[in-house]
PDB file of N, CA and C in Angstrom:
ATOM      1  N   MET A   1     -11.182 -36.495 -11.927  1.00  0.00           N
ATOM      2  CA  MET A   1     -12.204 -35.585 -12.275  1.00  0.00           C
ATOM      3  C   MET A   1     -12.724 -34.763 -11.223  1.00  0.00           C
ATOM      4  N   LYS A   2     -12.575 -34.932 -10.245  1.00  0.00           N
ATOM      5  CA  LYS A   2     -13.030 -33.969  -9.074  1.00  0.00           C
ATOM      6  C   LYS A   2     -11.985 -33.057  -8.927  1.00  0.00           C
ATOM      7  N   VAL A   3     -10.492 -33.400  -9.055  1.00  0.00           N
ATOM      8  CA  VAL A   3      -9.520 -32.570  -9.121  1.00  0.00           C
ATOM      9  C   VAL A   3      -9.418 -31.603  -9.797  1.00  0.00           C
ATOM     10  N   ILE A   4      -9.491 -31.779 -11.159  1.00  0.00           N
ATOM     11  CA  ILE A   4      -9.342 -30.815 -12.342  1.00  0.00           C
ATOM     12  C   ILE A   4     -10.735 -29.787 -12.039  1.00  0.00           C
ATOM     13  N   ALA A   5     -11.783 -30.247 -11.677  1.00  0.00           N
ATOM     14  CA  ALA A   5     -12.791 -29.308 -11.283  1.00  0.00           C
ATOM     15  C   ALA A   5     -12.446 -28.320 -10.100  1.00  0.00           C
ATOM     16  N   MET A   6     -11.687 -29.031  -9.133  1.00  0.00           N
ATOM     17  CA  MET A   6     -11.156 -27.997  -7.882  1.00  0.00           C
ATOM     18  C   MET A   6     -10.390 -27.002  -8.213  1.00  0.00           C
ATOM     19  N   ILE A   7      -9.251 -27.457  -9.258  1.00  0.00           N
ATOM     20  CA  ILE A   7      -8.350 -26.676  -9.977  1.00  0.00           C
ATOM     21  C   ILE A   7      -8.793 -25.702 -10.686  1.00  0.00           C
ATOM     22  N   ALA A   8      -9.836 -25.877 -11.333  1.00  0.00           N
ATOM     23  CA  ALA A   8     -10.504 -24.923 -12.524  1.00  0.00           C
ATOM     24  C   ALA A   8     -11.216 -23.900 -11.362  1.00  0.00           C
ATOM     25  N   ALA A   9     -12.043 -24.391 -10.373  1.00  0.00           N
ATOM     26  CA  ALA A   9     -12.664 -23.743  -9.539  1.00  0.00           C
ATOM     27  C   ALA A   9     -11.584 -22.681  -9.132  1.00  0.00           C
ATOM     28  N   LEU A  10     -10.657 -22.904  -8.547  1.00  0.00           N
ATOM     29  CA  LEU A  10      -9.576 -22.086  -7.835  1.00  0.00           C
ATOM     30  C   LEU A  10      -8.948 -21.175  -8.871  1.00  0.00           C
ATOM     31  N   LEU A  11      -8.546 -21.461 -10.114  1.00  0.00           N
ATOM     32  CA  LEU A  11      -7.909 -20.769 -11.115  1.00  0.00           C
ATOM     33  C   LEU A  11      -9.261 -19.558 -11.289  1.00  0.00           C
ATOM     34  N   ALA A  12     -10.526 -19.928 -11.586  1.00  0.00           N
ATOM     35  CA  ALA A  12     -11.651 -18.751 -11.729  1.00  0.00           C
ATOM     36  C   ALA A  12     -11.503 -17.714 -10.503  1.00  0.00           C
ATOM     37  N   ALA A  13     -11.491 -18.276  -9.621  1.00  0.00           N
ATOM     38  CA  ALA A  13     -11.444 -17.558  -8.380  1.00  0.00           C
ATOM     39  C   ALA A  13     -10.412 -16.221  -8.550  1.00  0.00           C
ATOM     40  N   THR A  14      -9.338 -16.751  -8.957  1.00  0.00           N
ATOM     41  CA  THR A  14      -8.055 -15.802  -8.847  1.00  0.00           C
ATOM     42  C   THR A  14      -8.310 -14.261  -9.113  1.00  0.00           C
ATOM     43  N   PRO A  15      -8.876 -14.232 -10.196  1.00  0.00           N
ATOM     44  CA  PRO A  15      -9.118 -12.730 -10.546  1.00  0.00           C
ATOM     45  C   PRO A  15      -9.805 -11.856  -9.617  1.00  0.00           C
ATOM     46  N   ALA A  16     -11.080 -12.588  -9.210  1.00  0.00           N
ATOM     47  CA  ALA A  16     -11.713 -11.527  -8.367  1.00  0.00           C
ATOM     48  C   ALA A  16     -10.954 -11.484  -7.157  1.00  0.00           C
ATOM     49  N   LEU A  17      -9.941 -12.332  -6.716  1.00  0.00           N
ATOM     50  CA  LEU A  17      -9.077 -11.750  -5.491  1.00  0.00           C
ATOM     51  C   LEU A  17      -8.177 -10.617  -5.689  1.00  0.00           C
ATOM     52  N   ALA A  18      -7.953 -10.309  -7.460  1.00  0.00           N
ATOM     53  CA  ALA A  18      -7.006  -9.330  -7.537  1.00  0.00           C
ATOM     54  C   ALA A  18      -7.871  -7.790  -7.690  1.00  0.00           C
ATOM     55  N   HIS A  19      -9.135  -7.808  -7.464  1.00  0.00           N
ATOM     56  CA  HIS A  19      -9.612  -6.647  -7.521  1.00  0.00           C
ATOM     57  C   HIS A  19     -10.339  -6.455  -6.006  1.00  0.00           C
ATOM     58  N   GLY A  20     -10.019  -6.914  -4.974  1.00  0.00           N
ATOM     59  CA  GLY A  20     -10.528  -6.922  -3.671  1.00  0.00           C
ATOM     60  C   GLY A  20     -10.220  -5.267  -3.520  1.00  0.00           C
ATOM     61  N   LEU A  21     -10.722  -4.753  -2.481  1.00  0.00           N
ATOM     62  CA  LEU A  21     -10.928  -3.243  -2.282  1.00  0.00           C
ATOM     63  C   LEU A  21     -10.140  -3.358  -0.806  1.00  0.00           C
ATOM     64  N   ASN A  22      -9.411  -2.190  -0.522  1.00  0.00           N
ATOM     65  CA  ASN A  22      -8.891  -1.891   0.652  1.00  0.00           C
ATOM     66  C   ASN A  22      -8.921  -0.565   1.087  1.00  0.00           C
ATOM     67  N   VAL A  23      -9.469  -0.204   2.312  1.00  0.00           N
ATOM     68  CA  VAL A  23      -9.690   1.094   2.933  1.00  0.00           C
ATOM     69  C   VAL A  23      -8.645   1.441   3.871  1.00  0.00           C
ATOM     70  N   PHE A  24      -8.102   2.636   3.926  1.00  0.00           N
ATOM     71  CA  PHE A  24      -7.239   2.809   5.304  1.00  0.00           C
ATOM     72  C   PHE A  24      -7.837   4.357   5.568  1.00  0.00           C
ATOM     73  N   ALA A  25      -7.854   4.813   6.723  1.00  0.00           N
ATOM     74  CA  ALA A  25      -8.150   6.149   6.887  1.00  0.00           C
ATOM     75  C   ALA A  25      -7.063   6.705   8.232  1.00  0.00           C
ATOM     76  N   SER A  26      -6.780   7.736   8.288  1.00  0.00           N
ATOM     77  CA  SER A  26      -6.055   8.476   9.340  1.00  0.00           C
ATOM     78  C   SER A  26      -6.622  10.289   9.274  1.00  0.00           C
ATOM     79  N   VAL A  27      -5.884  10.712  10.729  1.00  0.00           N
ATOM     80  CA  VAL A  27      -6.431  12.098  10.703  1.00  0.00           C
ATOM     81  C   VAL A  27      -5.205  13.053  10.662  1.00  0.00           C
ATOM     82  N   GLU A  28      -5.370  14.069   9.913  1.00  0.00           N
ATOM     83  CA  GLU A  28      -4.211  15.072   9.316  1.00  0.00           C
ATOM     84  C   GLU A  28      -5.160  16.422   9.806  1.00  0.00           C
ATOM     85  N   GLY A  29      -4.686  16.764  10.703  1.00  0.00           N
ATOM     86  CA  GLY A  29      -5.157  18.247  11.185  1.00  0.00           C
ATOM     87  C   GLY A  29      -6.815  18.115  11.156  1.00  0.00           C
ATOM     88  N   GLU A  30      -7.257  19.029  10.826  1.00  0.00           N
ATOM     89  CA  GLU A  30      -8.951  18.696  11.314  1.00  0.00           C
ATOM     90  C   GLU A  30      -9.721  18.178  10.011  1.00  0.00           C
ATOM     91  N   GLN A  31      -9.032  17.086   9.469  1.00  0.00           N
ATOM     92  CA  GLN A  31      -9.438  16.333   8.627  1.00  0.00           C
ATOM     93  C   GLN A  31      -9.333  14.456   8.568  1.00  0.00           C
ATOM     94  N   ILE A  32     -10.331  13.821   7.945  1.00  0.00           N
ATOM     95  CA  ILE A  32     -10.041  12.319   7.960  1.00  0.00           C
ATOM     96  C   ILE A  32      -9.444  12.079   6.417  1.00  0.00           C
ATOM     97  N   VAL A  33      -8.296  11.624   6.161  1.00  0.00           N
ATOM     98  CA  VAL A  33      -7.706  11.364   5.191  1.00  0.00           C
ATOM     99  C   VAL A  33      -8.062   9.722   4.543  1.00  0.00           C
ATOM    100  N   ILE A  34      -8.614   9.527   3.948  1.00  0.00           N
ATOM    101  CA  ILE A  34      -9.004   7.901   3.116  1.00  0.00           C
ATOM    102  C   ILE A  34      -8.423   7.874   1.950  1.00  0.00           C
ATOM    103  N   GLU A  35      -7.824   6.387   1.959  1.00  0.00           N
ATOM    104  CA  GLU A  35      -7.370   5.814   0.990  1.00  0.00           C
ATOM    105  C   GLU A  35      -8.243   4.856   0.418  1.00  0.00           C
ATOM    106  N   ALA A  36      -8.402   4.382  -0.814  1.00  0.00           N
ATOM    107  CA  ALA A  36      -9.030   3.121  -1.004  1.00  0.00           C
ATOM    108  C   ALA A  36      -8.845   2.624  -2.507  1.00  0.00           C
ATOM    109  N   ARG A  37      -8.004   1.528  -2.357  1.00  0.00           N
ATOM    110  CA  ARG A  37      -7.299   0.854  -3.345  1.00  0.00           C
ATOM    111  C   ARG A  37      -7.656  -0.213  -3.519  1.00  0.00           C
ATOM    112  N   PHE A  38      -7.532  -0.871  -4.713  1.00  0.00           N
ATOM    113  CA  PHE A  38      -7.787  -2.370  -5.009  1.00  0.00           C
ATOM    114  C   PHE A  38      -6.486  -3.128  -4.717  1.00  0.00           C
ATOM    115  N   ALA A  39      -6.456  -4.133  -4.805  1.00  0.00           N
ATOM    116  CA  ALA A  39      -5.616  -5.264  -4.268  1.00  0.00           C
ATOM    117  C   ALA A  39      -4.136  -5.285  -5.291  1.00  0.00           C
ATOM    118  N   ASN A  40      -4.408  -4.725  -6.699  1.00  0.00           N
ATOM    119  CA  ASN A  40      -3.228  -4.389  -7.577  1.00  0.00           C
ATOM    120  C   ASN A  40      -2.680  -2.952  -7.161  1.00  0.00           C
ATOM    121  N   GLY A  41      -2.984  -2.050  -6.316  1.00  0.00           N
ATOM    122  CA  GLY A  41      -2.617  -0.914  -6.102  1.00  0.00           C
ATOM    123  C   GLY A  41      -2.941   0.095  -6.519  1.00  0.00           C
ATOM    124  N   ARG A  42      -4.009  -0.165  -7.275  1.00  0.00           N
ATOM    125  CA  ARG A  42      -4.587   1.092  -8.244  1.00  0.00           C
ATOM    126  C   ARG A  42      -5.415   1.540  -7.407  1.00  0.00           C
ATOM    127  N   ALA A  43      -5.426   3.103  -7.323  1.00  0.00           N
ATOM    128  CA  ALA A  43      -6.727   3.882  -6.413  1.00  0.00           C
ATOM    129  C   ALA A  43      -7.962   3.462  -6.842  1.00  0.00           C
ATOM    130  N   ALA A  44      -8.917   3.566  -6.123  1.00  0.00           N
ATOM    131  CA  ALA A  44     -10.375   3.320  -6.520  1.00  0.00           C
ATOM    132  C   ALA A  44     -11.095   4.572  -6.790  1.00  0.00           C
ATOM    133  N   LEU A  45     -10.985   5.144  -8.032  1.00  0.00           N
ATOM    134  CA  LEU A  45     -11.533   6.582  -8.691  1.00  0.00           C
ATOM    135  C   LEU A  45     -12.972   6.547  -8.779  1.00  0.00           C
ATOM    136  N   GLY A  46     -13.863   7.686  -8.217  1.00  0.00           N
ATOM    137  CA  GLY A  46     -15.155   7.580  -8.407  1.00  0.00           C
ATOM    138  C   GLY A  46     -15.979   6.774  -7.472  1.00  0.00           C
ATOM    139  N   ALA A  47     -15.154   5.881  -6.257  1.00  0.00           N
ATOM    140  CA  ALA A  47     -16.226   5.355  -5.365  1.00  0.00           C
ATOM    141  C   ALA A  47     -16.939   6.199  -4.369  1.00  0.00           C
ATOM    142  N   LYS A  48     -18.065   6.048  -4.002  1.00  0.00           N
ATOM    143  CA  LYS A  48     -18.891   6.281  -3.101  1.00  0.00           C
ATOM    144  C   LYS A  48     -18.274   6.309  -1.386  1.00  0.00           C
ATOM    145  N   VAL A  49     -17.835   7.265  -0.661  1.00  0.00           N
ATOM    146  CA  VAL A  49     -17.739   7.198   0.489  1.00  0.00           C
ATOM    147  C   VAL A  49     -18.630   7.856   1.424  1.00  0.00           C
ATOM    148  N   GLN A  50     -18.995   6.848   2.419  1.00  0.00           N
ATOM    149  CA  GLN A  50     -19.875   7.108   3.632  1.00  0.00           C
ATOM    150  C   GLN A  50     -19.252   7.259   4.919  1.00  0.00           C
ATOM    151  N   VAL A  51     -19.694   8.342   5.742  1.00  0.00           N
ATOM    152  CA  VAL A  51     -18.749   8.246   6.995  1.00  0.00           C
ATOM    153  C   VAL A  51     -20.051   8.134   8.063  1.00  0.00           C
ATOM    154  N   PHE A  52     -20.170   7.165   8.813  1.00  0.00           N
ATOM    155  CA  PHE A  52     -21.254   7.087  10.018  1.00  0.00           C
ATOM    156  C   PHE A  52     -20.534   7.099  11.379  1.00  0.00           C
ATOM    157  N   ASP A  53     -21.335   7.693  12.105  1.00  0.00           N
ATOM    158  CA  ASP A  53     -20.882   7.764  13.392  1.00  0.00           C
ATOM    159  C   ASP A  53     -20.936   6.434  14.586  1.00  0.00           C
ATOM    160  N   GLY A  54     -20.659   6.181  15.257  1.00  0.00           N
ATOM    161  CA  GLY A  54     -20.963   5.061  15.917  1.00  0.00           C
ATOM    162  C   GLY A  54     -22.303   4.746  16.400  1.00  0.00           C
ATOM    163  N   ASN A  55     -23.323   5.479  16.137  1.00  0.00           N
ATOM    164  CA  ASN A  55     -24.782   5.344  16.294  1.00  0.00           C
ATOM    165  C   ASN A  55     -25.392   5.015  14.843  1.00  0.00           C
ATOM    166  N   ASP A  56     -24.124   4.885  14.197  1.00  0.00           N
ATOM    167  CA  ASP A  56     -24.712   4.703  12.514  1.00  0.00           C
ATOM    168  C   ASP A  56     -25.699   5.517  11.968  1.00  0.00           C
ATOM    169  N   ILE A  57     -25.233   6.678  12.261  1.00  0.00           N
ATOM    170  CA  ILE A  57     -25.820   8.095  11.590  1.00  0.00           C
ATOM    171  C   ILE A  57     -24.831   8.573  10.475  1.00  0.00           C
ATOM    172  N   LEU A  58     -25.487   8.767   9.424  1.00  0.00           N
ATOM    173  CA  LEU A  58     -24.800   9.213   8.085  1.00  0.00           C
ATOM    174  C   LEU A  58     -23.893  10.466   8.571  1.00  0.00           C
ATOM    175  N   LEU A  59     -22.800  11.115   8.721  1.00  0.00           N
ATOM    176  CA  LEU A  59     -22.207  12.253   9.028  1.00  0.00           C
ATOM    177  C   LEU A  59     -21.843  13.118   7.523  1.00  0.00           C
ATOM    178  N   VAL A  60     -21.005  12.070   6.831  1.00  0.00           N
ATOM    179  CA  VAL A  60     -20.343  12.505   5.568  1.00  0.00           C
ATOM    180  C   VAL A  60     -20.725  11.700   4.495  1.00  0.00           C
ATOM    181  N   THR A  61     -20.798  12.379   3.246  1.00  0.00           N
ATOM    182  CA  THR A  61     -20.638  11.426   1.893  1.00  0.00           C
ATOM    183  C   THR A  61     -19.468  12.259   1.103  1.00  0.00           C
ATOM    184  N   ALA A  62     -19.089  11.596   0.150  1.00  0.00           N
ATOM    185  CA  ALA A  62     -17.715  12.176  -0.669  1.00  0.00           C
ATOM    186  C   ALA A  62     -17.781  10.957  -1.966  1.00  0.00           C
ATOM    187  N   THR A  63     -16.920  11.270  -2.768  1.00  0.00           N
ATOM    188  CA  THR A  63     -16.683  10.312  -3.838  1.00  0.00           C
ATOM    189  C   THR A  63     -15.006  10.748  -4.154  1.00  0.00           C
ATOM    190  N   THR A  64     -14.422   9.273  -4.097  1.00  0.00           N
ATOM    191  CA  THR A  64     -12.939   9.462  -4.476  1.00  0.00           C
ATOM    192  C   THR A  64     -12.693  10.028  -5.589  1.00  0.00           C
ATOM    193  N   SER A  65     -11.603  10.681  -5.768  1.00  0.00           N
ATOM    194  CA  SER A  65     -11.266  11.437  -6.947  1.00  0.00           C
ATOM    195  C   SER A  65      -9.691  11.256  -7.285  1.00  0.00           C
ATOM    196  N   GLY A  66      -8.968  10.873  -6.462  1.00  0.00           N
ATOM    197  CA  GLY A  66      -7.094  10.604  -6.461  1.00  0.00           C
ATOM    198  C   GLY A  66      -6.893   9.793  -5.690  1.00  0.00           C
ATOM    199  N   GLU A  67      -5.582   9.796  -5.106  1.00  0.00           N
ATOM    200  CA  GLU A  67      -4.823   8.930  -4.517  1.00  0.00           C
ATOM    201  C   GLU A  67      -5.568   8.786  -2.992  1.00  0.00           C
ATOM    202  N   GLU A  68      -6.247  10.066  -2.457  1.00  0.00           N
ATOM    203  CA  GLU A  68      -6.639  10.156  -1.310  1.00  0.00           C
ATOM    204  C   GLU A  68      -8.042  11.057  -1.333  1.00  0.00           C
ATOM    205  N   THR A  69      -9.046  10.947  -0.517  1.00  0.00           N
ATOM    206  CA  THR A  69     -10.036  11.510  -0.098  1.00  0.00           C
ATOM    207  C   THR A  69     -10.094  12.484   0.926  1.00  0.00           C
ATOM    208  N   ARG A  70     -10.467  13.542   1.084  1.00  0.00           N
ATOM    209  CA  ARG A  70     -10.485  14.179   2.675  1.00  0.00           C
ATOM    210  C   ARG A  70     -11.761  14.601   2.979  1.00  0.00           C
ATOM    211  N   VAL A  71     -11.958  14.081   4.385  1.00  0.00           N
ATOM    212  CA  VAL A  71     -13.386  14.728   4.655  1.00  0.00           C
ATOM    213  C   VAL A  71     -13.167  15.504   5.789  1.00  0.00           C
ATOM    214  N   PRO A  72     -14.224  16.252   6.531  1.00  0.00           N
ATOM    215  CA  PRO A  72     -14.181  16.828   7.825  1.00  0.00           C
ATOM    216  C   PRO A  72     -14.214  16.012   8.551  1.00  0.00           C
ATOM    217  N   LEU A  73     -13.387  16.503   9.998  1.00  0.00           N
ATOM    218  CA  LEU A  73     -12.753  15.394  11.022  1.00  0.00           C
ATOM    219  C   LEU A  73     -14.248  15.447  12.012  1.00  0.00           C
ATOM    220  N   VAL A  74     -14.960  14.136  12.035  1.00  0.00           N
ATOM    221  CA  VAL A  74     -16.417  14.422  12.547  1.00  0.00           C
ATOM    222  C   VAL A  74     -16.226  13.069  13.395  1.00  0.00           C
ATOM    223  N   GLY A  75     -17.136  12.779  14.237  1.00  0.00           N
ATOM    224  CA  GLY A  75     -17.340  11.709  15.151  1.00  0.00           C
ATOM    225  C   GLY A  75     -16.347  11.529  16.189  1.00  0.00           C
ATOM    226  N   GLN A  76     -15.961  12.462  16.601  1.00  0.00           N
ATOM    227  CA  GLN A  76     -14.625  12.147  17.808  1.00  0.00           C
ATOM    228  C   GLN A  76     -15.785  11.848  19.188  1.00  0.00           C
ATOM    229  N   ASP A  77     -16.781  11.662  19.611  1.00  0.00           N
ATOM    230  CA  ASP A  77     -17.426  11.328  20.401  1.00  0.00           C
ATOM    231  C   ASP A  77     -17.964   9.934  20.275  1.00  0.00           C
ATOM    232  N   THR A  78     -17.826   9.107  19.335  1.00  0.00           N
ATOM    233  CA  THR A  78     -18.532   8.153  19.216  1.00  0.00           C
ATOM    234  C   THR A  78     -17.591   6.961  18.265  1.00  0.00           C
ATOM    235  N   GLY A  79     -16.806   7.732  17.434  1.00  0.00           N
ATOM    236  CA  GLY A  79     -15.643   6.986  16.362  1.00  0.00           C
ATOM    237  C   GLY A  79     -16.761   7.186  15.257  1.00  0.00           C
ATOM    238  N   VAL A  80     -16.078   6.535  14.307  1.00  0.00           N
ATOM    239  CA  VAL A  80     -16.295   6.146  12.808  1.00  0.00           C
ATOM    240  C   VAL A  80     -16.372   5.071  12.192  1.00  0.00           C
ATOM    241  N   ARG A  81     -17.197   4.865  11.143  1.00  0.00           N
ATOM    242  CA  ARG A  81     -16.805   3.819  10.361  1.00  0.00           C
ATOM    243  C   ARG A  81     -17.221   4.322   8.824  1.00  0.00           C
ATOM    244  N   ILE A  82     -16.254   4.155   8.004  1.00  0.00           N
ATOM    245  CA  ILE A  82     -16.021   4.632   6.770  1.00  0.00           C
ATOM    246  C   ILE A  82     -16.275   3.610   5.638  1.00  0.00           C
ATOM    247  N   VAL A  83     -16.925   3.723   4.902  1.00  0.00           N
ATOM    248  CA  VAL A  83     -17.759   2.853   4.121  1.00  0.00           C
ATOM    249  C   VAL A  83     -17.350   3.230   2.567  1.00  0.00           C
ATOM    250  N   VAL A  84     -16.448   2.399   1.880  1.00  0.00           N
ATOM    251  CA  VAL A  84     -16.367   2.778   0.665  1.00  0.00           C
ATOM    252  C   VAL A  84     -16.647   1.748  -0.726  1.00  0.00           C
ATOM    253  N   ASP A  85     -17.341   2.141  -1.429  1.00  0.00           N
ATOM    254  CA  ASP A  85     -18.212   1.282  -2.469  1.00  0.00           C
ATOM    255  C   ASP A  85     -17.713   1.563  -3.951  1.00  0.00           C
ATOM    256  N   ALA A  86     -17.167   0.930  -4.396  1.00  0.00           N
ATOM    257  CA  ALA A  86     -16.249   1.089  -5.769  1.00  0.00           C
ATOM    258  C   ALA A  86     -17.265   0.498  -7.007  1.00  0.00           C
ATOM    259  N   GLY A  87     -18.490  -0.172  -6.532  1.00  0.00           N
ATOM    260  CA  GLY A  87     -19.304  -0.728  -7.529  1.00  0.00           C
ATOM    261  C   GLY A  87     -18.946  -2.340  -7.675  1.00  0.00           C
ATOM    262  N   ASP A  88     -19.804  -2.905  -8.584  1.00  0.00           N
ATOM    263  CA  ASP A  88     -19.643  -4.190  -8.703  1.00  0.00           C
ATOM    264  C   ASP A  88     -19.054  -5.296  -7.829  1.00  0.00           C
ATOM    265  N   GLY A  89     -19.794  -4.866  -6.387  1.00  0.00           N
ATOM    266  CA  GLY A  89     -19.495  -5.402  -5.304  1.00  0.00           C
ATOM    267  C   GLY A  89     -18.287  -5.295  -4.626  1.00  0.00           C
ATOM    268  N   HIS A  90     -17.486  -4.410  -5.171  1.00  0.00           N
ATOM    269  CA  HIS A  90     -16.178  -3.711  -4.487  1.00  0.00           C
ATOM    270  C   HIS A  90     -16.089  -2.925  -3.056  1.00  0.00           C
ATOM    271  N   SER A  91     -16.480  -3.438  -2.006  1.00  0.00           N
ATOM    272  CA  SER A  91     -16.540  -2.572  -0.978  1.00  0.00           C
ATOM    273  C   SER A  91     -15.909  -2.902   0.174  1.00  0.00           C
ATOM    274  N   ASP A  92     -15.685  -1.973   0.900  1.00  0.00           N
ATOM    275  CA  ASP A  92     -14.815  -2.282   2.182  1.00  0.00           C
ATOM    276  C   ASP A  92     -15.206  -1.124   3.312  1.00  0.00           C
ATOM    277  N   TYR A  93     -14.727  -1.341   4.444  1.00  0.00           N
ATOM    278  CA  TYR A  93     -14.765  -0.184   5.375  1.00  0.00           C
ATOM    279  C   TYR A  93     -13.692   0.065   6.247  1.00  0.00           C
ATOM    280  N   TRP A  94     -13.451   1.100   7.421  1.00  0.00           N
ATOM    281  CA  TRP A  94     -12.354   1.088   7.941  1.00  0.00           C
ATOM    282  C   TRP A  94     -13.170   1.724   9.224  1.00  0.00           C
ATOM    283  N   ILE A  95     -12.457   1.473  10.180  1.00  0.00           N
ATOM    284  CA  ILE A  95     -13.324   1.700  11.744  1.00  0.00           C
ATOM    285  C   ILE A  95     -12.075   2.578  12.500  1.00  0.00           C
ATOM    286  N   MET A  96     -12.541   3.648  13.011  1.00  0.00           N
ATOM    287  CA  MET A  96     -11.750   4.529  13.705  1.00  0.00           C
ATOM    288  C   MET A  96     -12.448   4.877  14.964  1.00  0.00           C
ATOM    289  N   THR A  97     -11.864   4.668  16.181  1.00  0.00           N
ATOM    290  CA  THR A  97     -12.281   4.765  17.614  1.00  0.00           C
ATOM    291  C   THR A  97     -12.136   6.277  17.853  1.00  0.00           C
ATOM    292  N   PRO A  98     -12.775   6.824  18.879  1.00  0.00           N
ATOM    293  CA  PRO A  98     -12.715   8.126  19.029  1.00  0.00           C
ATOM    294  C   PRO A  98     -11.292   8.637  19.497  1.00  0.00           C
ATOM    295  N   ALA A  99     -10.200   7.659  19.872  1.00  0.00           N
ATOM    296  CA  ALA A  99      -8.905   7.691  20.253  1.00  0.00           C
ATOM    297  C   ALA A  99      -8.315   8.176  18.924  1.00  0.00           C
ATOM    298  N   ASP A 100      -8.786   7.401  17.856  1.00  0.00           N
ATOM    299  CA  ASP A 100      -7.917   7.556  16.530  1.00  0.00           C
ATOM    300  C   ASP A 100      -8.349   8.791  16.091  1.00  0.00           C
ATOM    301  N   LEU A 101      -9.295   9.494  16.300  1.00  0.00           N
ATOM    302  CA  LEU A 101      -9.956  10.794  15.878  1.00  0.00           C
ATOM    303  C   LEU A 101      -9.409  12.095  16.590  1.00  0.00           C
ATOM    304  N   VAL A 102      -8.333  11.885  17.357  1.00  0.00           N
ATOM    305  CA  VAL A 102      -7.782  13.246  17.899  1.00  0.00           C
ATOM    306  C   VAL A 102      -6.966  13.892  16.699  1.00  0.00           C
ATOM    307  N   ALA A 103      -7.639  15.268  16.554  1.00  0.00           N
ATOM    308  CA  ALA A 103      -6.808  16.343  15.736  1.00  0.00           C
ATOM    309  C   ALA A 103      -5.461  16.356  15.971  1.00  0.00           C
ATOM    310  N   GLN A 104      -4.626  16.280  14.646  1.00  0.00           N
ATOM    311  CA  GLN A 104      -3.268  16.468  14.864  1.00  0.00           C
ATOM    312  C   GLN A 104      -2.727  17.813  14.108  1.00  0.00           C
TER     313      GLN A 104
END
């Protein structure tokens, strides 16, 4: 009976894993390029993006609208933490150090 309950719990958790959110960011020119995708590869459209500096001060807000979202290059002195919230508990973040934020 316990084995059946464990298998049922694992199977029930599997769909939730398929909806995990992954965030990636890089620098292009004078912009930070942010990608937010669900585990199935689908872009997270309409997700809230917040960019905080190393002192946890909000610098930029945006909303995802396509394959990538671009925001101004900020936080070069302290680094940034980019938080993407797609709702329903789907959120993730990406940290960039000052060395990562060198304009290209």
